[in-house]
XYZ file of C-alpha atoms in Angstrom:
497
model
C 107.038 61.034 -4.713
C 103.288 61.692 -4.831
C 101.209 59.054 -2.521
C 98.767 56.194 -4.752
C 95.656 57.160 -5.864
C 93.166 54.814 -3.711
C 91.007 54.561 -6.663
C 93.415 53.269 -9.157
C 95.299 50.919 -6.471
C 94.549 47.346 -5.639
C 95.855 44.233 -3.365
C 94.943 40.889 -2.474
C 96.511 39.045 0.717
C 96.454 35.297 0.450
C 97.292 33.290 3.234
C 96.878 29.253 3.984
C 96.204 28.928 7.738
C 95.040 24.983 7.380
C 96.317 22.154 5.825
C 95.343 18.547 5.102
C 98.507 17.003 4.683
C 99.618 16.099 7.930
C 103.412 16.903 7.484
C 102.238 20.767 7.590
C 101.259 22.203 10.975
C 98.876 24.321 11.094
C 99.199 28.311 11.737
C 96.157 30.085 12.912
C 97.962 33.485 13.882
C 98.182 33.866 9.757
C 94.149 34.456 9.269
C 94.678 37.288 11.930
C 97.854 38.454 10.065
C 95.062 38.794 6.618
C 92.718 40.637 8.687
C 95.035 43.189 10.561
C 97.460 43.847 7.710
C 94.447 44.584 5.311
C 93.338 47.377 7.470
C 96.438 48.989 7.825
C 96.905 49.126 3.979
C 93.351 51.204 3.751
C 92.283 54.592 3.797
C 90.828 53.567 7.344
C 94.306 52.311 8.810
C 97.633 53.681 7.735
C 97.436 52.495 3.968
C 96.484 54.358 0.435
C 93.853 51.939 -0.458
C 90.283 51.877 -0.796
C 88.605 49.129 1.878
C 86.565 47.479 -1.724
C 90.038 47.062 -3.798
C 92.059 45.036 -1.058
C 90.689 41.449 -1.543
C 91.428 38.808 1.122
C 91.824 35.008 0.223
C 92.011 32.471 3.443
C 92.188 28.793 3.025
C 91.598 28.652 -0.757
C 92.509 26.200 -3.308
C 94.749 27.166 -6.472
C 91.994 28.504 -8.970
C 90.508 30.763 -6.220
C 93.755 32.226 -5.151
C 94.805 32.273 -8.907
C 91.550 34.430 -9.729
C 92.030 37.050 -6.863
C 95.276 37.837 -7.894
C 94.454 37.743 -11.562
C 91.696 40.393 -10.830
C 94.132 42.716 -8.647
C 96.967 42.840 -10.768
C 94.433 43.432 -14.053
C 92.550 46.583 -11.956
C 95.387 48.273 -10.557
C 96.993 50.980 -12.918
C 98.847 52.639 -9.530
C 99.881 50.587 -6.547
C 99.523 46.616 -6.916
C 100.322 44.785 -3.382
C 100.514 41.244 -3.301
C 101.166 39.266 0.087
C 101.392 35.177 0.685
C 101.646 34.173 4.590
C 101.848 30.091 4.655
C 104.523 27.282 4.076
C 106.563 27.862 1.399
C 108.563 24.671 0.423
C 111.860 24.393 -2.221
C 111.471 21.522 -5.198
C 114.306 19.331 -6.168
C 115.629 22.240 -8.515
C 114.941 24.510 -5.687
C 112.465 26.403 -6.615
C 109.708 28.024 -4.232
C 106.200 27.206 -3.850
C 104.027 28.294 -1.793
C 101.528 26.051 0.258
C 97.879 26.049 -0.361
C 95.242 24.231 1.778
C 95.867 20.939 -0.148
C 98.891 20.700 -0.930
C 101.412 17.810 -0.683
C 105.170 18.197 -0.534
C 105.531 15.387 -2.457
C 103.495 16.988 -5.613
C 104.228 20.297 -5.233
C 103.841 21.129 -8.819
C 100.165 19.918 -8.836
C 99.430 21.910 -5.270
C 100.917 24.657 -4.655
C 101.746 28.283 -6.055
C 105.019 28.407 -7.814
C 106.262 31.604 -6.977
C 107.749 31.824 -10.398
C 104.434 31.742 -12.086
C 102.989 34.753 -9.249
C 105.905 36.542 -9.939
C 105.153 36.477 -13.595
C 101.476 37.306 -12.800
C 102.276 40.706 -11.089
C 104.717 41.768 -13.774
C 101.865 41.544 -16.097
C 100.367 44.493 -14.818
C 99.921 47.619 -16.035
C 100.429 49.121 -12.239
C 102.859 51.989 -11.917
C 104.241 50.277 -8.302
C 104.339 46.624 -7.383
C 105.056 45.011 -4.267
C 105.248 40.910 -3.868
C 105.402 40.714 0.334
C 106.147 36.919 0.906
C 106.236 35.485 4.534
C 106.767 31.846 4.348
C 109.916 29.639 4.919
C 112.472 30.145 2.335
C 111.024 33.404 1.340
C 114.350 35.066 -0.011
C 115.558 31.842 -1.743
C 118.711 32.064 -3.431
C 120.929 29.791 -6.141
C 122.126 26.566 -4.664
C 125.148 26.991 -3.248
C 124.844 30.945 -3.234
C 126.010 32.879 -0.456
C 123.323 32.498 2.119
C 124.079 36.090 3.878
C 123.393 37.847 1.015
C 120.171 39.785 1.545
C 119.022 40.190 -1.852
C 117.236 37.391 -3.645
C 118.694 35.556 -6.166
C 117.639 33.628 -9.214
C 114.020 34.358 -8.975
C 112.413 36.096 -12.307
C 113.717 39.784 -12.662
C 110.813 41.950 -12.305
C 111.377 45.552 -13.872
C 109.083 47.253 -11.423
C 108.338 44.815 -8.387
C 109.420 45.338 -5.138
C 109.954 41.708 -3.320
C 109.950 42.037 0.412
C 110.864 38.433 1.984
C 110.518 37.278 5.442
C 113.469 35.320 5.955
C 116.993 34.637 3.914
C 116.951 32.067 0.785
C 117.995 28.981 3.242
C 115.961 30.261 6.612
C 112.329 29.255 8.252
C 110.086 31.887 8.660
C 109.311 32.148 12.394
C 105.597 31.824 13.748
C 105.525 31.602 17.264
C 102.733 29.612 19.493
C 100.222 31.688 20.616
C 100.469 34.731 19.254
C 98.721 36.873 17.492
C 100.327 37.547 14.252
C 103.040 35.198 12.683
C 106.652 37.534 13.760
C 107.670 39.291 10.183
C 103.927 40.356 9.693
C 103.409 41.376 13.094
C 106.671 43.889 13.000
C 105.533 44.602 9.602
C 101.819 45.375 11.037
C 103.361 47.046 14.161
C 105.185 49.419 11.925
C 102.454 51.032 9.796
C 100.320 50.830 12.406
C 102.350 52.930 15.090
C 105.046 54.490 12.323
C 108.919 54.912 12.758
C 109.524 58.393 15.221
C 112.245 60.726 13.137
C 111.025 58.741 9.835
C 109.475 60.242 6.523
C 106.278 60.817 6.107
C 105.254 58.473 3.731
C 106.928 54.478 4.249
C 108.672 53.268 1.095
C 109.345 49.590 0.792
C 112.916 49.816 0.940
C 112.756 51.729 4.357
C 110.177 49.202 5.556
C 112.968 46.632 4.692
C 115.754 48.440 6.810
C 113.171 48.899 9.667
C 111.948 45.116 9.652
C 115.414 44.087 9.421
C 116.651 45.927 12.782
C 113.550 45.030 14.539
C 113.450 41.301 13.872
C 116.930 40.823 14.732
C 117.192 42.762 17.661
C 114.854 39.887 18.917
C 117.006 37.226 17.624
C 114.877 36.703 14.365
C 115.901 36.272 10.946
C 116.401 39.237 9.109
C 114.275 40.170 6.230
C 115.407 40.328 2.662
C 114.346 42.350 -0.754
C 114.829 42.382 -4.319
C 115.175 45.932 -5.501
C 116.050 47.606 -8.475
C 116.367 50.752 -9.982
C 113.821 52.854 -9.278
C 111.324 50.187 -7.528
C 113.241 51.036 -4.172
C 110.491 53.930 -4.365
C 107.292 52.151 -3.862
C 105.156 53.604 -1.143
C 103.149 51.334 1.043
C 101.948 53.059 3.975
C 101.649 56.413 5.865
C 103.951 57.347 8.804
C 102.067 57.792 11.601
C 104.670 58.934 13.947
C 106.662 61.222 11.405
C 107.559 64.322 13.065
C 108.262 62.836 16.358
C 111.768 63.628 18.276
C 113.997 60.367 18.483
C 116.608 61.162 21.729
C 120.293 60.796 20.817
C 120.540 59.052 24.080
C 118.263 56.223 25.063
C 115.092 57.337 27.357
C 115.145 56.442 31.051
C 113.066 53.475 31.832
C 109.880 53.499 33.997
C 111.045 53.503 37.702
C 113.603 56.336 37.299
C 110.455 58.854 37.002
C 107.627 57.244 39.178
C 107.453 59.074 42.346
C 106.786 58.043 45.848
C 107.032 54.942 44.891
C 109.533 51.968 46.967
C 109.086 48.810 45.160
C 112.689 47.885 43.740
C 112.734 46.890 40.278
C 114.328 43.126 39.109
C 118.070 44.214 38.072
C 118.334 44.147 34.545
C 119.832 41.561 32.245
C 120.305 42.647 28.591
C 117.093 44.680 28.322
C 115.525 45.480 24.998
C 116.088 49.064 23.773
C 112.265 49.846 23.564
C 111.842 51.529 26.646
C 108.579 53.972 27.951
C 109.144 57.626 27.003
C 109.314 59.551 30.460
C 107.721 62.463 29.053
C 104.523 60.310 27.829
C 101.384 59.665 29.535
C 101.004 56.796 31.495
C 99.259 54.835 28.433
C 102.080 55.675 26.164
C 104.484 53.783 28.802
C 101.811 50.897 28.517
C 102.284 50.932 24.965
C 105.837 50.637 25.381
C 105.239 47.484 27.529
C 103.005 45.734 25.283
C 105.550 46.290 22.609
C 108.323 44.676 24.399
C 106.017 41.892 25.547
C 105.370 40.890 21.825
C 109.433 41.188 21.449
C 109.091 38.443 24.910
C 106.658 35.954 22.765
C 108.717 36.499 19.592
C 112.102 34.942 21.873
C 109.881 32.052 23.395
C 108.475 31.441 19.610
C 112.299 31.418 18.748
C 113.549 28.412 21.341
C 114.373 30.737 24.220
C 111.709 30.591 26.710
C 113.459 30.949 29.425
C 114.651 34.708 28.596
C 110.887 35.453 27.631
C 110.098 34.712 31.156
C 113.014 36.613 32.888
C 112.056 39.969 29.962
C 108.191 39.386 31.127
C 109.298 39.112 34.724
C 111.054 42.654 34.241
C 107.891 43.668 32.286
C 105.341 42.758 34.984
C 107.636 44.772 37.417
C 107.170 48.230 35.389
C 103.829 47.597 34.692
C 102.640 47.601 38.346
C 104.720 50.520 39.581
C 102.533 52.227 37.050
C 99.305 50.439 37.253
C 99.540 48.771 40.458
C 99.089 44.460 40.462
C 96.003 44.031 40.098
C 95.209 46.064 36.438
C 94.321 43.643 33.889
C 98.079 44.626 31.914
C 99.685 43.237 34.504
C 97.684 40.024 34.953
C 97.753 39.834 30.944
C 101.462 39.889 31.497
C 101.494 37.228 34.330
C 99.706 34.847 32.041
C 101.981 35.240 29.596
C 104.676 34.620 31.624
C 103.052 31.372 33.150
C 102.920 30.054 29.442
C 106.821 30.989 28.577
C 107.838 29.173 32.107
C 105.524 25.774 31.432
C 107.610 25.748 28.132
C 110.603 26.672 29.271
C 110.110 23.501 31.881
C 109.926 25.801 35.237
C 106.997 23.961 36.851
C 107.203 25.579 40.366
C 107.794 29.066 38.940
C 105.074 28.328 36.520
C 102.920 27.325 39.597
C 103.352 30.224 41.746
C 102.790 32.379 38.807
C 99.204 30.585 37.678
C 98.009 30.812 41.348
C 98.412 34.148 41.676
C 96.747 34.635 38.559
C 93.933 32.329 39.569
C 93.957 33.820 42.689
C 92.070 36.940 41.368
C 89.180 35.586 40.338
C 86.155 35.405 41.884
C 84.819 32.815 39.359
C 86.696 31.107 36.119
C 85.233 33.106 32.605
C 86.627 29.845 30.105
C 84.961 31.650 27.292
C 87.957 34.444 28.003
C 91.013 33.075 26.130
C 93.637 34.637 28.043
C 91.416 32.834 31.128
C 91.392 29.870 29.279
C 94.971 29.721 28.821
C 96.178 30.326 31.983
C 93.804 27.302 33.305
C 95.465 25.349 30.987
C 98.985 25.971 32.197
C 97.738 25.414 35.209
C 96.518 22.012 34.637
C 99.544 20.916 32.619
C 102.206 22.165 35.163
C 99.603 20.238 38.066
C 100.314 17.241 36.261
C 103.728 17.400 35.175
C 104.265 17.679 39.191
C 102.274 14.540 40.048
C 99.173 15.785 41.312
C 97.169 14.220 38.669
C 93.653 14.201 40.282
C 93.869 18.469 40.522
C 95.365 18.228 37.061
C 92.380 15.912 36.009
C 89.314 18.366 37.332
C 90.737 21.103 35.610
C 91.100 19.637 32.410
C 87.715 18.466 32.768
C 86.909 21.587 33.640
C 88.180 23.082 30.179
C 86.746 20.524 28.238
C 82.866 21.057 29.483
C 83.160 24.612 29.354
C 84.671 24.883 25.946
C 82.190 22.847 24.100
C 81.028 25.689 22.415
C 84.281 26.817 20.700
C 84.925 26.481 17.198
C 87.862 28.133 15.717
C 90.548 25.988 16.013
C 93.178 28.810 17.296
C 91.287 28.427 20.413
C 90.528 24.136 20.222
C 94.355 23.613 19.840
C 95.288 23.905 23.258
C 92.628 22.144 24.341
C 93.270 19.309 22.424
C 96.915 19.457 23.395
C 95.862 19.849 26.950
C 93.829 16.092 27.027
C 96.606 14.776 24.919
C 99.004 15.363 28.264
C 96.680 13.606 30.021
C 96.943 10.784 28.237
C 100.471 10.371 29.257
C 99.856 10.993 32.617
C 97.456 8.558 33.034
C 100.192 5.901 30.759
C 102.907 7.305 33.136
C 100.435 6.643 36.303
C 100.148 2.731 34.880
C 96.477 2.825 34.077
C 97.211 2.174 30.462
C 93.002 1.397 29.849
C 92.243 4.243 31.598
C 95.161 6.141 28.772
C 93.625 4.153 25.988
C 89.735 4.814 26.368
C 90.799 8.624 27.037
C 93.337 8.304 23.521
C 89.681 6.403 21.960
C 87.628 9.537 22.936
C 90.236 11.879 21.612
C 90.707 10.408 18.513
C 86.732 10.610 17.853
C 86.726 13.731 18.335
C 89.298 14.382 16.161
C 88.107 12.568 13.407
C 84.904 14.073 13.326
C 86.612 17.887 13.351
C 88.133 16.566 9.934
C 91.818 17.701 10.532
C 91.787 20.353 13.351
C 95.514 19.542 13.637
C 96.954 16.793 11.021
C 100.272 16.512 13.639
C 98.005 16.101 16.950
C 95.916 13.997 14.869
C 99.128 12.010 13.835
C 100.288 11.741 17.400
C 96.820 10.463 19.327
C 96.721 7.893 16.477
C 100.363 6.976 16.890
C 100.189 6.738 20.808
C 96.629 5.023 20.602
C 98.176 2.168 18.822
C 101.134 1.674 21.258
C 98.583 1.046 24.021
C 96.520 -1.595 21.818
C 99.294 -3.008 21.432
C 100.711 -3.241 25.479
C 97.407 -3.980 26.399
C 96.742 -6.593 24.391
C 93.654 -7.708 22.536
C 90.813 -8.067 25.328
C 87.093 -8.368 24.451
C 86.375 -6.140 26.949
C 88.481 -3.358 26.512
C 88.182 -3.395 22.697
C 84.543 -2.924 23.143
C 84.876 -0.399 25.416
C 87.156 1.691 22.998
C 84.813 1.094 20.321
C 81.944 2.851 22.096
C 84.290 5.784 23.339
C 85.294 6.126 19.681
C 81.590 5.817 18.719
C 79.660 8.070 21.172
C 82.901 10.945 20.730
C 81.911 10.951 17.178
C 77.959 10.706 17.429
C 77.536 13.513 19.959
C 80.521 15.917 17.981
C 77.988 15.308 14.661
C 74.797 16.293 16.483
C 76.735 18.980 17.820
C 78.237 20.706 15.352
């Protein structure tokens, strides 16, 4: 099958990344999924379309969306790809919407996309190939009561040419893990056209992308994808094989430390290590590559519930990386750090300890505008105080907060904010419950005056600022003191931003 014609092609990504309601969390790793996935589907990445027909819609409300895709599916006579990264929630009847900046569960008719009505869109136009990439909870809904292992979706509208590629089963959440860069089914999907499939065709048809996703994601411990395909749709092409042509061993490859040389270290033994190992007869940056790779598979497990084997795969990780780059290249501190975060969740404070002051151990002077810096610090303070030492805990969060002033995406305020939230209950655990409360009436300023950077840590400072009112009772002095914290937080955040 001949590739699309760039010219006669269009798509249009729409994802919702922030949400007022407070019942929906927020997921900033979806705006980078918009921005990464729409240069792999150009000319530029590892796509068939032009840069000007792939139109990207972030944070928009229902007529905005609804005109971006209107205008894609009415220009495309070749290729037409529609994607949707966001919440996607099931009605009473269970049928699937998909979330929108203002949306409410509880009027989900009035607020959100029903994918009915976007399927119905895209079969309305006159494109030769159609794909309908969803990546949202429930993606691959299916009948109530249907089986829920069967991968194809069921009972949505029956497209004649559309190619629906879902990120999870009909009764599954889609999987979005803290702190990463790309929410996990677009990542894999992103990682594929990006570095192609080795022994694979040259051009990537949706249904192979399906079979690919599927074996990646659950060889992490993800859900597995699912697709609607029929007839001849199993033919749509979506993206160019970068790595076609290249020789895929019968046998898996040796890992790292069976072809260093001179080289003593002993490896960690291994427990149950992925299969994506460095290719011995690669450079040294392909086996780096390799790394990385399994290092996203690490973050995908933590995002998943197990932490603790993210730490133990990034342990074995940080282990190859410096028999090949020695400790102190920035892979292998990049590594460390992520480690430090998988440990502080996975609630091993001294290991997370050691870890952090190695890391911190390396620097000559703290760069907080560096996020991976930043982060580290972080776990840092919230491991110092989880072990007691509150004061240490205390300058660095201090620390973090002066220095940060200046930041305003909220990918990179979350932490932050999370970060003086655990103060707070170290300072209620310590017994200074005014010292707790003014701290809780500063917080909550601020995050009044950011308008929703998180409607769940919103939810929570409110909820625990109210429980110390209430303990400590209705003082003169104190209220007036939280008044003024409350105040001055939100006068000096307006003048700011």
């Amino acid at each position: 099958m001949s590739a699309p014609h760039s010219s006669a092609s269009s798509a249009v990504l729409v994802g919702s990344s922030r949400f007022a309601d407070h019942e929906l969390l927020n997921v900033p790793s979806i705006r980078t999924n918009i921005h990464d996935l729409a240069f792999e589907l150009s000319l530029e990445g590892h796509g068939f379309l032009a840069s000007s027909r792939i139109t990207s819609v972030i944070d928009k409300e229902l007529a905005e969306v609804g005109g971006a895709v209107r205008q894609a599916c009415a220009t495309a006579t070749d290729l037409l790809v529609v994607y949707y990264a966001g919440h996607g929630h099931l009605d009473h009847a269970g049928e699937l919407y998909l979330s929108l900046p203002g949306t409410s569960p509880d009027l989900l008719a009035w607020t959100a996309i029903p994918c009915a009505a976007l399927l119905a869109e895209i079969d309305a136009s006159p494109a030769r190939q159609r794909i309908l990439i969803l990546d949202c909870c429930y993606a691959g809904r299916a009948a109530l009561g249907g089986e829920p292992h069967d991968d194809l979706i069921q009972q949505l509208p029956e497209p004649e040419r559309t190619f629906v590629l879902a990120a999870t089963p009909a009764h599954t959440r889609a999987d979005a893990p803290v702190g990463a860069r790309y929410t996990a089914f677009t990542g894999e999907l992103i990682e594929l056209l990006r570095h192609g499939a080795p022994g694979g065709p040259d051009l990537l048809d949706a249904e192979y992308v399906c079979s690919q996703l599927q074996t990646r994601l659950t060889r992490r411990g993800l859900p597995a994808p699912c697709r609607k395909a029929t007839g001849s749709i199993r033919s749509v092409l979506i993206g160019r094989n970068s790595a076609a042509g290249t020789f895929v061993p019968d046998e898996p490859a040796p890992s790292v430390e069976d072809h260093v040389e001179h080289s003593t270290a002993a490896p960690p033994a291994r427990t149950g290590r992925l299969s994506w190992v460095p290719d011995p007869g690669g450079d040294v940056v392909r086996r780096l590559d390799s790394i990385v790779e399994q290092a996203h598979a690490a973050d995908g497990m933590g995002g998943a519930g197990r932490s603790e084997r993210a730490s133990e795969l990034l342990e074995e990780l940080i282990a190859d990386a410096s028999l090949l780059v020695g400790q102190n290249d920035h892979h292998v501190v990049l590594l460390k750090i992520k480690r430090a975060g998988w440990l502080r969740r996975a609630g091993a404070i001294d290991d997370c300890l050691e870890v952090c002051e190695d890391v911190l151990s390396g620097y000559d002077e703290l760069d907080l505008d560096n996020r991976w810096t930043r982060a580290v610090v972080i776990d840092y303070a919230h491991v110092l105080g989880e072990s007691g030492d509150i004061t240490k805990a205390n300058e660095y969060v201090d620390l973090v907060t002066a220095e940060t002033d200046g930041l305003v995406n909220d990918y990179d305020l979350e932490p932050i904010v999370e970060l003086r939230l655990a103060r707070i209950e170290w300072e209620r655990r310590s017994g200074d419950l005014e010292q707790a409360a003014l701290l809780a009436a500063d917080l909550l300023g601020y995050l009044r005056v950011r308008n929703g950077l998180s409607g769940e840590l919103t939810w929570q400072v409110e909820r625990i600022y109210k429980k110390l009112i209430k303990k400590i009772g209705q003082r003169r002095g104190i209220r007036l003191r939280l008044r003024a914290a409350r105040t001055t937080a939100g006068t000096i955040l307006k003048d700011n931003w």
